GROMACS .gro file of C-alpha atoms in nm:
model
  452
    1MET     CA    1   7.697   4.528   4.052
    2ALA     CA    2   7.850   4.169   4.022
    3ALA     CA    3   8.076   4.075   3.720
    4GLU     CA    4   8.159   3.728   3.755
    5PRO     CA    5   8.516   3.602   3.620
    6GLY     CA    6   8.607   3.327   3.380
    7PRO     CA    7   8.700   2.930   3.518
    8ARG     CA    8   9.031   2.897   3.622
    9ARG     CA    9   9.284   2.717   3.404
   10LEU     CA   10   9.587   2.516   3.509
   11ASN     CA   11   9.864   2.654   3.400
   12GLY     CA   12  10.249   2.564   3.307
   13SER     CA   13  10.349   2.539   3.693
   14TRP     CA   14  10.122   2.304   3.767
   15GLY     CA   15  10.239   2.046   3.545
   16THR     CA   16  10.581   2.095   3.612
   17ALA     CA   17  10.495   2.001   3.984
   18VAL     CA   18  10.305   1.718   3.872
   19ILE     CA   19  10.580   1.602   3.646
   20THR     CA   20  10.855   1.610   3.920
   21GLY     CA   21  10.671   1.432   4.165
   22LEU     CA   22  10.614   1.181   3.911
   23VAL     CA   23  10.971   1.121   3.850
   24CYS     CA   24  11.064   1.166   4.233
   25LEU     CA   25  10.791   0.897   4.314
   26LEU     CA   26  10.908   0.665   4.039
   27VAL     CA   27  11.262   0.710   4.070
   28GLY     CA   28  11.276   0.609   4.477
   29THR     CA   29  11.035   0.299   4.433
   30VAL     CA   30  11.293   0.169   4.144
   31SER     CA   31  11.610   0.264   4.297
   32GLY     CA   32  11.466   0.155   4.679
   33ARG     CA   33  11.553   0.492   4.804
   34PRO     CA   34  11.283   0.575   5.001
   35ASP     CA   35  11.487   0.984   5.104
   36VAL     CA   36  11.423   1.013   4.695
   37ALA     CA   37  11.065   0.943   4.719
   38VAL     CA   38  11.000   1.167   4.984
   39LEU     CA   39  11.028   1.481   4.775
   40ALA     CA   40  10.775   1.440   4.593
   41ALA     CA   41  10.543   1.531   4.847
   42PRO     CA   42  10.524   1.864   4.910
   43PHE     CA   43  10.483   1.889   4.452
   44ILE     CA   44  10.245   1.641   4.510
   45LEU     CA   45  10.072   1.871   4.771
   46LEU     CA   46  10.108   2.159   4.533
   47ALA     CA   47   9.931   1.999   4.272
   48VAL     CA   48   9.631   1.868   4.480
   49ALA     CA   49   9.628   2.243   4.607
   50GLY     CA   50   9.592   2.350   4.214
   51LEU     CA   51   9.285   2.163   4.176
   52GLN     CA   52   9.135   2.278   4.449
   53ASN     CA   53   9.181   2.657   4.354
   54LEU     CA   54   9.009   2.545   4.031
   55SER     CA   55   8.666   2.526   4.247
   56LEU     CA   56   8.719   2.862   4.421
   57SER     CA   57   8.440   3.103   4.340
   58THR     CA   58   8.588   3.491   4.363
   59ARG     CA   59   8.332   3.745   4.269
   60ILE     CA   60   8.385   4.165   4.275
   61GLU     CA   61   8.169   4.420   4.402
   62PRO     CA   62   8.193   4.783   4.271
   63GLU     CA   63   7.958   5.029   4.468
   64ILE     CA   64   7.967   5.377   4.494
   65ASN     CA   65   8.037   5.466   4.872
   66ASN     CA   66   7.696   5.670   4.975
   67ALA     CA   67   7.882   5.803   5.296
   68SER     CA   68   8.131   5.988   5.109
   69PRO     CA   69   8.021   6.393   5.088
   70GLU     CA   70   7.786   6.483   4.768
   71GLY     CA   71   8.009   6.678   4.563
   72GLN     CA   72   8.166   6.642   4.127
   73GLN     CA   73   8.359   6.320   4.246
   74ALA     CA   74   8.245   5.979   4.375
   75HIS     CA   75   8.416   5.738   4.593
   76VAL     CA   76   8.414   5.343   4.445
   77HIS     CA   77   8.481   5.088   4.658
   78PHE     CA   78   8.621   4.756   4.520
   79HIS     CA   79   8.482   4.465   4.747
   80SER     CA   80   8.616   4.042   4.702
   81PRO     CA   81   8.432   3.822   4.943
   82TRP     CA   82   8.706   3.521   5.032
   83SER     CA   83   8.745   3.348   4.781
   84GLY     CA   84   9.154   3.219   4.921
   85THR     CA   85   9.288   3.434   4.651
   86ILE     CA   86   9.388   3.798   4.555
   87GLY     CA   87   9.182   3.990   4.318
   88VAL     CA   88   9.333   4.219   3.992
   89VAL     CA   89   9.136   4.502   3.918
   90THR     CA   90   9.252   4.747   3.621
   91VAL     CA   91   9.011   5.003   3.618
   92ALA     CA   92   9.006   5.327   3.385
   93VAL     CA   93   8.804   5.625   3.437
   94PRO     CA   94   8.748   5.858   3.140
   95GLY     CA   95   9.024   6.106   3.095
   96THR     CA   96   9.251   5.908   3.309
   97ARG     CA   97   9.487   5.635   3.178
   98PRO     CA   98   9.371   5.280   3.332
   99THR     CA   99   9.491   5.167   3.742
  100GLY     CA  100   9.605   4.853   3.793
  101LEU     CA  101   9.480   4.741   4.164
  102LEU     CA  102   9.505   4.433   4.392
  103ILE     CA  103   9.210   4.309   4.641
  104PRO     CA  104   9.262   4.090   4.898
  105ASP     CA  105   9.005   3.956   5.112
  106SER     CA  106   9.013   4.245   5.392
  107ALA     CA  107   8.827   4.491   5.549
  108LYS     CA  108   8.921   4.765   5.415
  109PRO     CA  109   8.893   4.719   5.034
  110PRO     CA  110   9.089   5.006   4.752
  111VAL     CA  111   8.881   5.346   4.657
  112VAL     CA  112   8.895   5.458   4.334
  113VAL     CA  113   8.849   5.866   4.282
  114ALA     CA  114   8.600   5.897   3.968
  115ASP     CA  115   8.436   6.191   3.812
  116ARG     CA  116   8.052   6.241   3.777
  117PRO     CA  117   7.847   6.431   3.510
  118LEU     CA  118   7.810   6.736   3.478
  119SER     CA  119   7.424   6.626   3.373
  120GLY     CA  120   7.283   6.306   3.255
  121ARG     CA  121   7.388   5.920   3.250
  122SER     CA  122   7.746   5.868   3.205
  123THR     CA  123   7.988   5.548   3.250
  124ILE     CA  124   8.204   5.726   3.553
  125LEU     CA  125   8.434   5.411   3.510
  126THR     CA  126   8.531   5.071   3.362
  127TYR     CA  127   8.679   4.755   3.469
  128THR     CA  128   8.848   4.410   3.410
  129TYR     CA  129   8.923   4.169   3.641
  130SER     CA  130   9.138   3.831   3.657
  131ASP     CA  131   9.243   3.637   3.995
  132LEU     CA  132   9.632   3.569   4.138
  133CYS     CA  133   9.700   3.264   4.293
  134PRO     CA  134   9.933   3.262   4.554
  135LEU     CA  135  10.100   2.955   4.458
  136GLY     CA  136  10.093   3.067   4.105
  137LEU     CA  137   9.947   2.698   4.003
  138THR     CA  138   9.642   2.850   3.831
  139THR     CA  139   9.562   3.104   3.590
  140GLN     CA  140   9.233   3.337   3.470
  141GLN     CA  141   9.188   3.550   3.164
  142PRO     CA  142   9.075   3.944   3.274
  143GLN     CA  143   8.657   3.963   3.182
  144ALA     CA  144   8.517   4.267   3.178
  145GLY     CA  145   8.295   4.373   3.418
  146VAL     CA  146   7.925   4.597   3.388
  147PRO     CA  147   8.021   4.952   3.350
  148LEU     CA  148   7.963   5.196   3.615
  149THR     CA  149   7.729   5.437   3.564
  150GLN     CA  150   7.568   5.740   3.731
  151THR     CA  151   7.295   5.979   3.617
  152VAL     CA  152   7.268   6.334   3.743
  153LEU     CA  153   7.005   6.605   3.687
  154PRO     CA  154   7.067   6.884   3.534
  155ARG     CA  155   7.105   7.185   3.823
  156VAL     CA  156   6.772   7.410   3.825
  157SER     CA  157   6.809   7.800   3.792
  158LEU     CA  158   6.562   8.079   3.693
  159LEU     CA  159   6.607   8.363   3.423
  160GLY     CA  160   6.524   8.683   3.401
  161SER     CA  161   6.265   8.826   3.183
  162LEU     CA  162   6.070   8.542   2.905
  163PRO     CA  163   5.944   8.596   2.591
  164LEU     CA  164   5.551   8.508   2.518
  165PRO     CA  165   5.462   8.331   2.255
  166PRO     CA  166   5.227   8.565   1.995
  167ARG     CA  167   4.876   8.417   2.169
  168LEU     CA  168   4.805   8.302   2.513
  169THR     CA  169   4.532   8.039   2.613
  170GLY     CA  170   4.310   7.974   2.930
  171ARG     CA  171   4.133   8.290   3.082
  172THR     CA  172   4.383   8.194   3.448
  173GLY     CA  173   4.794   8.270   3.466
  174ALA     CA  174   5.031   8.530   3.507
  175HIS     CA  175   5.004   8.734   3.178
  176THR     CA  176   4.791   8.985   3.052
  177SER     CA  177   4.633   8.871   2.718
  178ARG     CA  178   4.404   9.078   2.514
  179LEU     CA  179   4.128   8.911   2.550
  180PRO     CA  180   3.838   9.014   2.817
  181GLY     CA  181   3.788   8.884   3.194
  182THR     CA  182   3.844   8.909   3.540
  183GLY     CA  183   4.227   9.026   3.514
  184THR     CA  184   4.341   9.320   3.719
  185GLU     CA  185   4.460   9.544   3.455
  186PHE     CA  186   4.237   9.795   3.261
  187ARG     CA  187   4.089   9.752   2.945
  188GLY     CA  188   3.766   9.990   2.909
  189LEU     CA  189   3.435  10.101   3.012
  190TYR     CA  190   3.118   9.899   2.932
  191PRO     CA  191   2.707   9.903   2.930
  192PHE     CA  192   2.613   9.653   3.188
  193ALA     CA  193   2.497   9.345   3.046
  194PRO     CA  194   2.401   8.994   3.185
  195GLY     CA  195   2.627   8.807   3.299
  196ASP     CA  196   2.837   9.073   3.394
  197ASP     CA  197   3.024   9.095   3.790
  198LEU     CA  198   2.793   9.332   4.024
  199ARG     CA  199   3.134   9.404   4.161
  200ARG     CA  200   3.274   9.496   3.850
  201ILE     CA  201   3.039   9.773   3.812
  202ASP     CA  202   3.131  10.152   3.820
  203TRP     CA  203   2.981  10.334   4.036
  204ARG     CA  204   3.086  10.698   3.975
  205ALA     CA  205   3.096  10.635   3.564
  206THR     CA  206   2.705  10.545   3.588
  207ALA     CA  207   2.683  10.888   3.790
  208ARG     CA  208   2.873  11.086   3.538
  209GLN     CA  209   2.664  10.966   3.275
  210ALA     CA  210   2.395  11.227   3.105
  211ASP     CA  211   2.223  11.054   2.897
  212ASP     CA  212   2.073  10.714   3.020
  213ARG     CA  213   2.098  10.714   3.409
  214HIS     CA  214   1.924  10.403   3.429
  215GLN     CA  215   2.199  10.224   3.182
  216LEU     CA  216   2.469  10.130   3.430
  217ILE     CA  217   2.847  10.056   3.326
  218VAL     CA  218   3.087   9.827   3.424
  219ARG     CA  219   3.481   9.841   3.473
  220GLY     CA  220   3.616   9.601   3.161
  221ALA     CA  221   3.986   9.407   3.224
  222HIS     CA  222   4.202   9.189   3.030
  223ALA     CA  223   4.235   8.801   3.126
  224GLU     CA  224   4.544   8.672   3.235
  225SER     CA  225   4.621   8.366   3.091
  226GLU     CA  226   4.884   8.112   3.049
  227ALA     CA  227   5.157   8.064   2.781
  228ILE     CA  228   5.248   7.715   2.575
  229LEU     CA  229   5.671   7.641   2.550
  230THR     CA  230   5.798   7.332   2.300
  231LEU     CA  231   6.128   7.258   2.433
  232VAL     CA  232   6.285   7.071   2.124
  233VAL     CA  233   6.684   6.914   2.171
  234ASP     CA  234   6.913   6.817   1.923
  235THR     CA  235   7.070   6.451   2.024
  236ALA     CA  236   7.171   6.316   1.732
  237ALA     CA  237   7.538   6.405   1.859
  238GLU     CA  238   7.777   6.539   2.127
  239TYR     CA  239   7.992   6.765   2.129
  240PRO     CA  240   8.301   6.834   2.418
  241MET     CA  241   8.543   7.129   2.397
  242GLU     CA  242   8.829   6.979   2.251
  243THR     CA  243   8.801   6.887   1.919
  244ASP     CA  244   9.059   6.608   1.902
  245HIS     CA  245   8.768   6.408   2.101
  246TRP     CA  246   8.511   6.471   1.786
  247PHE     CA  247   8.686   6.140   1.609
  248GLY     CA  248   8.646   5.866   1.810
  249GLY     CA  249   8.923   5.718   2.038
  250THR     CA  250   8.875   5.860   2.346
  251SER     CA  251   8.590   6.052   2.521
  252GLY     CA  252   8.620   6.390   2.666
  253PRO     CA  253   8.619   6.460   3.033
  254LEU     CA  254   8.312   6.452   3.235
  255THR     CA  255   8.415   6.772   3.401
  256GLU     CA  256   8.387   6.955   3.145
  257PRO     CA  257   8.078   7.101   2.958
  258SER     CA  258   7.918   6.901   2.616
  259SER     CA  259   7.658   7.019   2.359
  260LEU     CA  260   7.430   6.840   2.540
  261HIS     CA  261   7.503   6.908   2.902
  262LEU     CA  262   7.450   7.224   2.789
  263ALA     CA  263   7.157   7.226   2.641
  264ARG     CA  264   6.991   7.008   3.010
  265SER     CA  265   7.082   7.327   3.142
  266GLY     CA  266   6.949   7.562   2.919
  267ALA     CA  267   6.657   7.368   2.919
  268THR     CA  268   6.628   7.348   3.259
  269ALA     CA  269   6.684   7.677   3.346
  270VAL     CA  270   6.447   7.768   3.030
  271ALA     CA  271   6.127   7.495   3.161
  272ALA     CA  272   6.204   7.631   3.538
  273SER     CA  273   6.165   7.952   3.497
  274TYR     CA  274   5.841   7.937   3.251
  275LEU     CA  275   5.647   7.640   3.579
  276ALA     CA  276   5.766   7.915   3.857
  277HIS     CA  277   5.504   8.166   3.665
  278GLY     CA  278   5.212   7.875   3.584
  279ASP     CA  279   5.298   7.832   3.248
  280ARG     CA  280   5.291   7.498   3.073
  281VAL     CA  281   5.584   7.366   2.913
  282GLY     CA  282   5.671   7.053   2.735
  283LEU     CA  283   5.952   6.874   2.582
  284SER     CA  284   6.055   6.655   2.296
  285GLU     CA  285   6.340   6.541   2.089
  286LEU     CA  286   6.435   6.714   1.753
  287SER     CA  287   6.441   6.345   1.618
  288GLY     CA  288   6.146   6.231   1.776
  289LEU     CA  289   6.278   5.878   1.921
  290THR     CA  290   6.102   5.926   2.268
  291LYS     CA  291   5.745   6.021   2.319
  292PRO     CA  292   5.728   6.360   2.409
  293LEU     CA  293   5.616   6.500   2.705
  294ARG     CA  294   5.318   6.699   2.743
  295ALA     CA  295   5.280   7.091   2.814
  296LEU     CA  296   5.150   7.084   3.131
  297ALA     CA  297   5.230   7.325   3.409
  298GLY     CA  298   5.328   7.220   3.827
  299ARG     CA  299   5.620   7.157   4.041
  300ARG     CA  300   5.565   6.761   3.912
  301GLN     CA  301   5.637   6.854   3.549
  302LEU     CA  302   5.981   7.030   3.624
  303ASP     CA  303   6.067   6.665   3.808
  304LEU     CA  304   5.957   6.510   3.495
  305LEU     CA  305   6.164   6.750   3.269
  306ARG     CA  306   6.481   6.723   3.417
  307ALA     CA  307   6.462   6.310   3.411
  308ARG     CA  308   6.371   6.312   3.082
  309LEU     CA  309   6.637   6.506   3.029
  310ALA     CA  310   6.901   6.338   3.174
  311GLN     CA  311   6.776   5.987   2.987
  312TYR     CA  312   6.872   6.178   2.679
  313THR     CA  313   7.172   6.061   2.479
  314ALA     CA  314   7.327   6.149   2.169
  315ARG     CA  315   7.168   5.888   1.909
  316PRO     CA  316   7.297   5.912   1.498
  317ARG     CA  317   7.038   6.136   1.292
  318SER     CA  318   6.992   5.845   1.088
  319GLU     CA  319   6.812   5.664   1.374
  320ARG     CA  320   6.531   5.954   1.329
  321THR     CA  321   6.148   5.875   1.307
  322LYS     CA  322   5.999   5.969   1.008
  323ARG     CA  323   5.670   6.059   1.216
  324GLU     CA  324   5.619   6.487   1.206
  325GLN     CA  325   5.667   6.642   1.539
  326GLN     CA  326   5.352   6.771   1.665
  327ILE     CA  327   5.374   7.104   1.776
  328PRO     CA  328   5.112   7.265   1.979
  329SER     CA  329   4.908   7.535   1.850
  330ALA     CA  330   4.964   7.870   1.998
  331SER     CA  331   5.306   7.797   2.187
  332LEU     CA  332   5.615   7.919   2.175
  333VAL     CA  333   5.916   7.649   2.010
  334ILE     CA  334   6.288   7.700   2.201
  335VAL     CA  335   6.480   7.463   1.985
  336PHE     CA  336   6.882   7.342   2.241
  337SER     CA  337   7.097   7.256   1.899
  338PRO     CA  338   7.444   7.304   1.854
  339PHE     CA  339   7.407   7.364   1.428
  340MET     CA  340   7.612   7.110   1.284
  341ASP     CA  341   7.394   6.999   1.053
  342ASP     CA  342   7.111   7.128   0.827
  343ASP     CA  343   6.882   6.955   1.007
  344PRO     CA  344   6.745   7.173   1.322
  345ALA     CA  345   6.713   7.442   1.067
  346ASP     CA  346   6.530   7.327   0.857
  347GLN     CA  347   6.274   7.247   1.128
  348MET     CA  348   6.294   7.548   1.263
  349LEU     CA  349   6.219   7.739   0.936
  350ARG     CA  350   5.901   7.457   0.913
  351TRP     CA  351   5.773   7.531   1.223
  352HIS     CA  352   5.839   7.945   1.177
  353ARG     CA  353   5.634   7.883   0.818
  354LEU     CA  354   5.327   7.736   1.001
  355GLY     CA  355   5.332   8.048   1.181
  356HIS     CA  356   5.463   7.969   1.539
  357ARG     CA  357   5.732   8.143   1.753
  358VAL     CA  358   6.081   7.981   1.726
  359ILE     CA  359   6.344   8.034   1.898
  360GLY     CA  360   6.712   7.856   1.894
  361ILE     CA  361   6.982   7.795   2.147
  362ASP     CA  362   7.247   7.738   2.008
  363THR     CA  363   7.459   7.494   2.222
  364LEU     CA  364   7.816   7.400   2.152
  365PRO     CA  365   8.089   7.463   2.431
  366HIS     CA  366   8.334   7.680   2.371
  367LEU     CA  367   8.590   7.509   2.157
  368ARG     CA  368   8.964   7.396   2.174
  369HIS     CA  369   9.126   7.343   1.905
  370THR     CA  370   9.313   7.061   1.963
  371THR     CA  371   9.280   6.872   1.640
  372ALA     CA  372   9.669   6.806   1.497
  373ASP     CA  373   9.568   6.552   1.236
  374ARG     CA  374   9.555   6.778   0.924
  375HIS     CA  375   9.247   6.590   0.741
  376GLU     CA  376   9.055   6.660   1.095
  377GLN     CA  377   9.166   7.024   1.117
  378THR     CA  378   8.993   7.082   0.803
  379ALA     CA  379   8.692   6.885   0.872
  380VAL     CA  380   8.614   7.087   1.215
  381ARG     CA  381   8.634   7.403   0.959
  382LEU     CA  382   8.424   7.240   0.715
  383SER     CA  383   8.168   7.160   0.980
  384LEU     CA  384   8.178   7.502   1.149
  385LEU     CA  385   8.137   7.685   0.811
  386GLN     CA  386   7.827   7.544   0.781
  387ARG     CA  387   7.671   7.590   1.107
  388THR     CA  388   7.728   7.946   1.042
  389ILE     CA  389   7.610   7.946   0.722
  390SER     CA  390   7.295   7.746   0.914
  391ILE     CA  391   7.260   8.023   1.151
  392ARG     CA  392   7.285   8.333   0.909
  393GLU     CA  393   7.007   8.139   0.743
  394LEU     CA  394   6.717   8.200   1.060
  395HIS     CA  395   6.822   8.486   1.115
  396LEU     CA  396   6.755   8.593   0.797
  397ALA     CA  397   6.413   8.429   0.790
  398GLY     CA  398   6.419   8.612   1.144
  399ILE     CA  399   6.435   8.352   1.382
  400THR     CA  400   6.648   8.502   1.675
  401VAL     CA  401   6.938   8.201   1.739
  402LEU     CA  402   7.071   8.254   2.103
  403GLY     CA  403   7.421   8.177   2.299
  404ASN     CA  404   7.404   7.887   2.558
  405ARG     CA  405   7.769   7.820   2.517
  406GLY     CA  406   7.859   7.815   2.897
  407GLU     CA  407   7.813   7.757   3.223
  408ASN     CA  408   7.827   8.125   3.297
  409SER     CA  409   7.570   8.151   2.995
  410SER     CA  410   7.223   8.081   3.147
  411THR     CA  411   7.345   8.351   3.448
  412GLY     CA  412   7.453   8.646   3.245
  413ALA     CA  413   7.804   8.657   3.302
  414VAL     CA  414   8.056   8.735   3.066
  415SER     CA  415   8.107   8.495   2.785
  416ALA     CA  416   8.464   8.355   2.684
  417ASP     CA  417   8.683   8.535   2.452
  418PRO     CA  418   8.574   8.484   2.109
  419GLY     CA  419   8.692   8.239   1.872
  420PRO     CA  420   8.691   8.113   1.509
  421ASP     CA  421   8.332   7.919   1.681
  422SER     CA  422   8.175   8.216   1.775
  423ILE     CA  423   7.876   8.357   1.589
  424PRO     CA  424   7.890   8.731   1.554
  425GLY     CA  425   7.695   8.913   1.744
  426GLN     CA  426   7.562   8.625   1.904
  427LEU     CA  427   7.400   8.708   2.249
  428ASP     CA  428   7.375   8.519   2.598
  429LEU     CA  429   7.019   8.312   2.650
  430VAL     CA  430   6.959   8.611   2.972
  431THR     CA  431   7.060   8.861   2.769
  432GLY     CA  432   6.878   8.794   2.479
  433LEU     CA  433   6.528   8.665   2.627
  434ALA     CA  434   6.475   8.982   2.793
  435MET     CA  435   6.551   9.167   2.514
  436LEU     CA  436   6.277   8.957   2.332
  437ARG     CA  437   6.068   8.999   2.610
  438LYS     CA  438   6.137   9.362   2.520
  439ASN     CA  439   6.027   9.412   2.217
  440ILE     CA  440   5.726   9.138   2.196
  441ALA     CA  441   5.586   9.366   2.459
  442LYS     CA  442   5.685   9.722   2.279
  443ALA     CA  443   5.436   9.549   1.978
  444HIS     CA  444   5.182   9.423   2.250
  445GLY     CA  445   5.151   9.730   2.365
  446SER     CA  446   5.110   9.965   2.054
  447THR     CA  447   4.789   9.740   1.957
  448THR     CA  448   4.429   9.801   2.119
  449TRP     CA  449   4.172   9.563   2.153
  450ARG     CA  450   3.838   9.734   2.214
  451THR     CA  451   3.578   9.489   2.105
  452ARG     CA  452   3.420   9.316   2.395
   0.00000   0.00000   0.00000
């Protein structure tokens, strides 16, 4: 990318050189003294050099050094083609103070180390550019360059035991359903009927019957079906760890997890785990501002999910579309949100009343209460109180809300110490999903399905 600076202008030094040269030339000519007239020569040369500087073309090109090792930091080089001047660049990296650079016409451009985002698309640095004329005869107003952005896909990690939707679909998959089919789990013994697989005939059971020895007995099995999962991400706002960054001004460091990063990482881990078992996973925004991804299976679906999650940025709730979210039937809905307003809870309650199994994932990071202003502290406390009430209402309605509030939540590690922003009794993502799977498995195991 390149940024063209504004036009050069002659400053007061050029005007002083022109006037001084003319005065010397005029005085030498009138008085008949050639030595005085000769003094005008250097000033006239300076004036001509200033006029030549106006026609020079200068350009700056920041780019990421691809030869640098992959990691959390990016090495940005600032290139300046030959122009006869020196470039002056002021670089601002999120979380640090602005830095000034001088860019000469050389083969070794200066390097700026900037932090890459943990996930998503973020601006890693901004800069302004101007010229520095060696003779000091021309000036140029600084101009803002094109911000340098970078997109980082969320990392893939696999979870353990996972809950299933209330009803499985299809006749192929990795989960044993209640439907009859050609699975491996024994369902019962039934008389042979047209269309039954001959390989399913149980000859021992046929020989043991005494009433009708001409009737064949077949072994019935449960069908192997697949689960459908719908991931919903709340992109209304992005909350950093430090509360003083909630109120504008400066943004938080890119190396610290925010609510959107935790939503991206948690959704990627959940999607990768279900797709590894052959299930179908879809993705949509809570506000419905982008077209949802249809629930599909396969490795390519995981790549599409990661790319779409990396594109999600914070957009105000006022831009929400009026059309209703279309949730596939027999789908397990998992909502990733910091629950800082009532809209996520209202949507989840509506889906719950429609018969969907809904699970909430809390993505508010463990906060560092760094707000100094008394009014801002009050706003933070009221927001956290509203969040606690929303999550409590979901629990009373029978909707489980798990926590993915740190980088260790998706690995099952011990969470950080509880603070004023914590929810009492909230389980982390790995433990909570495993417990939900056990409870659902017990409920399914107590139900018999004997019809053919």
